[in-house]
């Protein structure tokens, strides 16, 4: 367990690997850790990451974080909070993977990617077999979001409205992996 605010505002701390035995990263654990550019958590048990709607309680408020990989993860919110903002203002993110083959993401809360509005940013989310979405990665309005079947590793393409909102003239072939789309969410082009 990495307790609440354990490394909060430690500007020079640089981690790259979360121990495989870690089962919880609590609110504010790495908030303001500007030297963190990459995080890998290849855990054997489910890693629970807690967030709240209070800006300084964000576990990974790391503005220089570029890449993150969480093999076995569940995003949770602190009791009494309605969302689990986890990566607030991680405006350098280039790619993040949540889950892996055999380990679907157990939860994804509102505002998980609050204020992560940079372009050319990819989110990969592994979901249970038969699931076509697990809640939108709110806040990541410019991200390319890819869902994968955690049983097979195959792409399960889901279109979210944020990227295509208002685009009534889009050509079907312009959609990412158009030949593999299984679901287009309600109001995707509204």
Short mmCIF file of C-alpha atoms in Angstrom, two decimals:
data_model
loop_
_atom_site.label_atom_id
_atom_site.label_comp_id
_atom_site.label_asym_id
_atom_site.label_seq_id
_atom_site.Cartn_x
_atom_site.Cartn_y
_atom_site.Cartn_z
CA UNK A 1 0.00 0.00 0.00
CA UNK A 2 1.13 3.50 -0.83
CA UNK A 3 -0.67 5.61 1.74
CA UNK A 4 -2.49 8.90 1.38
CA UNK A 5 -0.16 11.74 0.32
CA UNK A 6 2.91 9.51 0.80
CA UNK A 7 5.02 11.41 -1.76
CA UNK A 8 2.84 14.49 -2.26
CA UNK A 9 4.79 17.41 -3.76
CA UNK A 10 8.11 15.52 -3.71
CA UNK A 11 9.25 17.36 -6.83
CA UNK A 12 12.45 15.35 -7.34
CA UNK A 13 11.25 11.82 -6.61
CA UNK A 14 11.34 9.61 -9.68
CA UNK A 15 9.70 6.21 -9.65
CA UNK A 16 9.29 3.87 -12.54
CA UNK A 17 8.01 0.61 -11.06
CA UNK A 18 5.30 0.07 -8.47
CA UNK A 19 6.13 -3.11 -6.49
CA UNK A 20 4.26 -6.18 -7.77
CA UNK A 21 2.84 -6.77 -4.27
CA UNK A 22 1.26 -3.31 -4.03
CA UNK A 23 -2.55 -3.46 -3.76
CA UNK A 24 -3.49 0.19 -3.13
CA UNK A 25 -2.40 3.67 -4.14
CA UNK A 26 -4.29 6.12 -1.97
CA UNK A 27 -5.43 9.67 -2.66
CA UNK A 28 -2.71 12.26 -3.22
CA UNK A 29 0.06 9.62 -3.16
CA UNK A 30 2.09 11.12 -6.03
CA UNK A 31 0.41 14.49 -6.43
CA UNK A 32 2.83 17.18 -7.63
CA UNK A 33 5.70 14.74 -8.28
CA UNK A 34 7.13 16.56 -11.29
CA UNK A 35 10.09 14.21 -11.88
CA UNK A 36 7.86 11.18 -12.56
CA UNK A 37 7.77 10.56 -16.30
CA UNK A 38 6.90 6.85 -16.45
CA UNK A 39 5.06 4.41 -14.17
CA UNK A 40 4.71 0.65 -14.51
CA UNK A 41 2.60 -1.41 -12.14
CA UNK A 42 2.75 -5.08 -13.13
CA UNK A 43 0.93 -6.33 -10.05
CA UNK A 44 -0.12 -9.87 -9.25
CA UNK A 45 -3.24 -8.79 -7.33
CA UNK A 46 -5.69 -6.06 -8.28
CA UNK A 47 -4.22 -2.61 -7.66
CA UNK A 48 -6.86 -0.22 -6.35
CA UNK A 49 -6.21 3.44 -7.14
CA UNK A 50 -8.27 5.94 -5.19
CA UNK A 51 -9.18 9.49 -6.16
CA UNK A 52 -11.64 12.17 -5.09
CA UNK A 53 -13.13 15.27 -6.61
CA UNK A 54 -10.69 17.44 -4.63
CA UNK A 55 -7.90 18.55 -6.95
CA UNK A 56 -4.99 18.00 -4.53
CA UNK A 57 -6.15 14.47 -3.68
CA UNK A 58 -5.33 13.16 -7.15
CA UNK A 59 -2.98 10.14 -6.90
CA UNK A 60 -1.11 10.99 -10.11
CA UNK A 61 -1.16 14.77 -10.53
CA UNK A 62 2.18 14.52 -12.35
CA UNK A 63 2.40 17.04 -15.17
CA UNK A 64 5.46 15.34 -16.72
CA UNK A 65 4.07 11.78 -16.67
CA UNK A 66 4.33 10.49 -20.27
CA UNK A 67 3.71 6.75 -20.09
CA UNK A 68 1.86 4.55 -17.63
CA UNK A 69 1.06 0.84 -17.56
CA UNK A 70 -1.18 -0.78 -14.95
CA UNK A 71 -1.58 -4.51 -15.64
CA UNK A 72 -4.26 -5.29 -13.06
CA UNK A 73 -6.13 -2.20 -11.89
CA UNK A 74 -9.39 -0.89 -10.47
CA UNK A 75 -10.05 2.85 -10.35
CA UNK A 76 -12.05 3.80 -7.24
CA UNK A 77 -13.36 6.89 -5.57
CA UNK A 78 -12.92 7.81 -1.94
CA UNK A 79 -16.10 7.33 0.07
CA UNK A 80 -18.19 10.48 0.01
CA UNK A 81 -16.79 11.57 -3.36
CA UNK A 82 -18.74 11.09 -6.58
CA UNK A 83 -15.77 10.60 -8.85
CA UNK A 84 -12.30 9.19 -8.95
CA UNK A 85 -10.07 11.74 -10.64
CA UNK A 86 -6.79 9.87 -11.00
CA UNK A 87 -4.63 11.55 -13.65
CA UNK A 88 -5.57 15.22 -13.18
CA UNK A 89 -3.47 17.57 -15.28
CA UNK A 90 -1.14 14.85 -16.57
CA UNK A 91 -0.81 16.98 -19.68
CA UNK A 92 2.32 15.21 -20.97
CA UNK A 93 0.68 11.77 -21.23
CA UNK A 94 1.42 10.02 -24.51
CA UNK A 95 0.11 6.55 -23.67
CA UNK A 96 -1.51 4.73 -20.81
CA UNK A 97 -2.64 1.12 -20.53
CA UNK A 98 -5.18 0.02 -17.95
CA UNK A 99 -5.48 -3.75 -17.57
CA UNK A 100 -4.01 -6.58 -19.61
CA UNK A 101 -4.87 -9.98 -21.09
CA UNK A 102 -6.36 -11.95 -18.22
CA UNK A 103 -6.81 -8.83 -16.09
CA UNK A 104 -9.74 -6.62 -17.15
CA UNK A 105 -10.16 -3.19 -15.59
CA UNK A 106 -12.64 -3.57 -12.73
CA UNK A 107 -13.73 0.03 -12.54
CA UNK A 108 -13.33 3.36 -14.23
CA UNK A 109 -14.70 6.45 -12.53
CA UNK A 110 -15.93 9.78 -13.81
CA UNK A 111 -13.14 12.28 -14.49
CA UNK A 112 -10.38 9.66 -14.48
CA UNK A 113 -8.42 11.82 -16.94
CA UNK A 114 -9.57 15.27 -15.82
CA UNK A 115 -7.76 18.09 -17.66
CA UNK A 116 -5.77 15.69 -19.86
CA UNK A 117 -6.70 17.51 -23.05
CA UNK A 118 -3.45 17.14 -24.99
CA UNK A 119 -3.49 15.73 -28.51
CA UNK A 120 -1.82 12.51 -29.72
CA UNK A 121 -2.56 10.65 -26.53
CA UNK A 122 -3.59 6.97 -26.46
CA UNK A 123 -5.56 5.16 -23.76
CA UNK A 124 -5.78 1.36 -23.92
CA UNK A 125 -8.36 -0.27 -21.66
CA UNK A 126 -8.80 -4.04 -21.26
CA UNK A 127 -12.41 -5.05 -20.55
CA UNK A 128 -14.19 -8.29 -19.67
CA UNK A 129 -15.27 -10.56 -22.52
CA UNK A 130 -18.52 -9.24 -23.97
CA UNK A 131 -18.15 -5.75 -22.51
CA UNK A 132 -17.99 -3.02 -25.11
CA UNK A 133 -17.40 -0.11 -22.75
CA UNK A 134 -16.63 0.48 -19.10
CA UNK A 135 -17.56 4.11 -18.78
CA UNK A 136 -15.99 6.93 -20.66
CA UNK A 137 -12.52 8.20 -19.84
CA UNK A 138 -13.94 11.63 -19.08
CA UNK A 139 -11.55 14.52 -19.44
CA UNK A 140 -9.47 12.92 -22.19
CA UNK A 141 -11.35 14.76 -24.92
CA UNK A 142 -8.58 14.51 -27.54
CA UNK A 143 -7.35 11.01 -26.76
CA UNK A 144 -7.52 7.96 -28.98
CA UNK A 145 -9.28 5.40 -26.81
CA UNK A 146 -8.88 1.71 -27.56
CA UNK A 147 -10.79 -1.04 -25.77
CA UNK A 148 -9.40 -4.59 -25.80
CA UNK A 149 -11.00 -7.87 -24.85
CA UNK A 150 -9.07 -9.02 -21.76
CA UNK A 151 -9.77 -12.66 -22.60
CA UNK A 152 -8.36 -12.55 -26.13
CA UNK A 153 -6.39 -9.32 -26.41
CA UNK A 154 -8.40 -8.39 -29.51
CA UNK A 155 -9.48 -4.82 -30.18
CA UNK A 156 -13.12 -4.07 -29.32
CA UNK A 157 -13.64 -0.70 -30.90
CA UNK A 158 -16.05 1.71 -29.23
CA UNK A 159 -16.66 5.21 -30.56
CA UNK A 160 -17.17 7.95 -27.98
CA UNK A 161 -18.81 11.22 -28.90
CA UNK A 162 -16.20 13.58 -27.50
CA UNK A 163 -13.82 13.28 -30.44
CA UNK A 164 -16.43 13.37 -33.21
CA UNK A 165 -19.06 15.61 -31.64
CA UNK A 166 -20.68 17.88 -34.20
CA UNK A 167 -18.99 16.18 -37.16
CA UNK A 168 -22.00 15.23 -39.31
CA UNK A 169 -19.96 14.85 -42.51
CA UNK A 170 -17.43 12.27 -41.33
CA UNK A 171 -16.64 9.43 -43.71
CA UNK A 172 -16.99 5.97 -42.16
CA UNK A 173 -13.51 5.00 -43.39
CA UNK A 174 -12.01 7.92 -41.43
CA UNK A 175 -12.94 6.29 -38.13
CA UNK A 176 -10.06 4.48 -36.38
CA UNK A 177 -10.12 0.74 -37.12
CA UNK A 178 -13.46 1.15 -38.93
CA UNK A 179 -13.45 -2.49 -39.99
CA UNK A 180 -13.39 -3.61 -36.34
CA UNK A 181 -16.04 -1.34 -34.84
CA UNK A 182 -18.52 -3.30 -32.76
CA UNK A 183 -20.41 -0.46 -31.06
CA UNK A 184 -21.05 3.21 -31.73
CA UNK A 185 -22.23 4.80 -28.50
CA UNK A 186 -25.44 6.82 -28.24
CA UNK A 187 -25.10 10.38 -29.52
CA UNK A 188 -21.56 9.74 -30.74
CA UNK A 189 -21.94 12.31 -33.52
CA UNK A 190 -24.42 14.61 -31.82
#
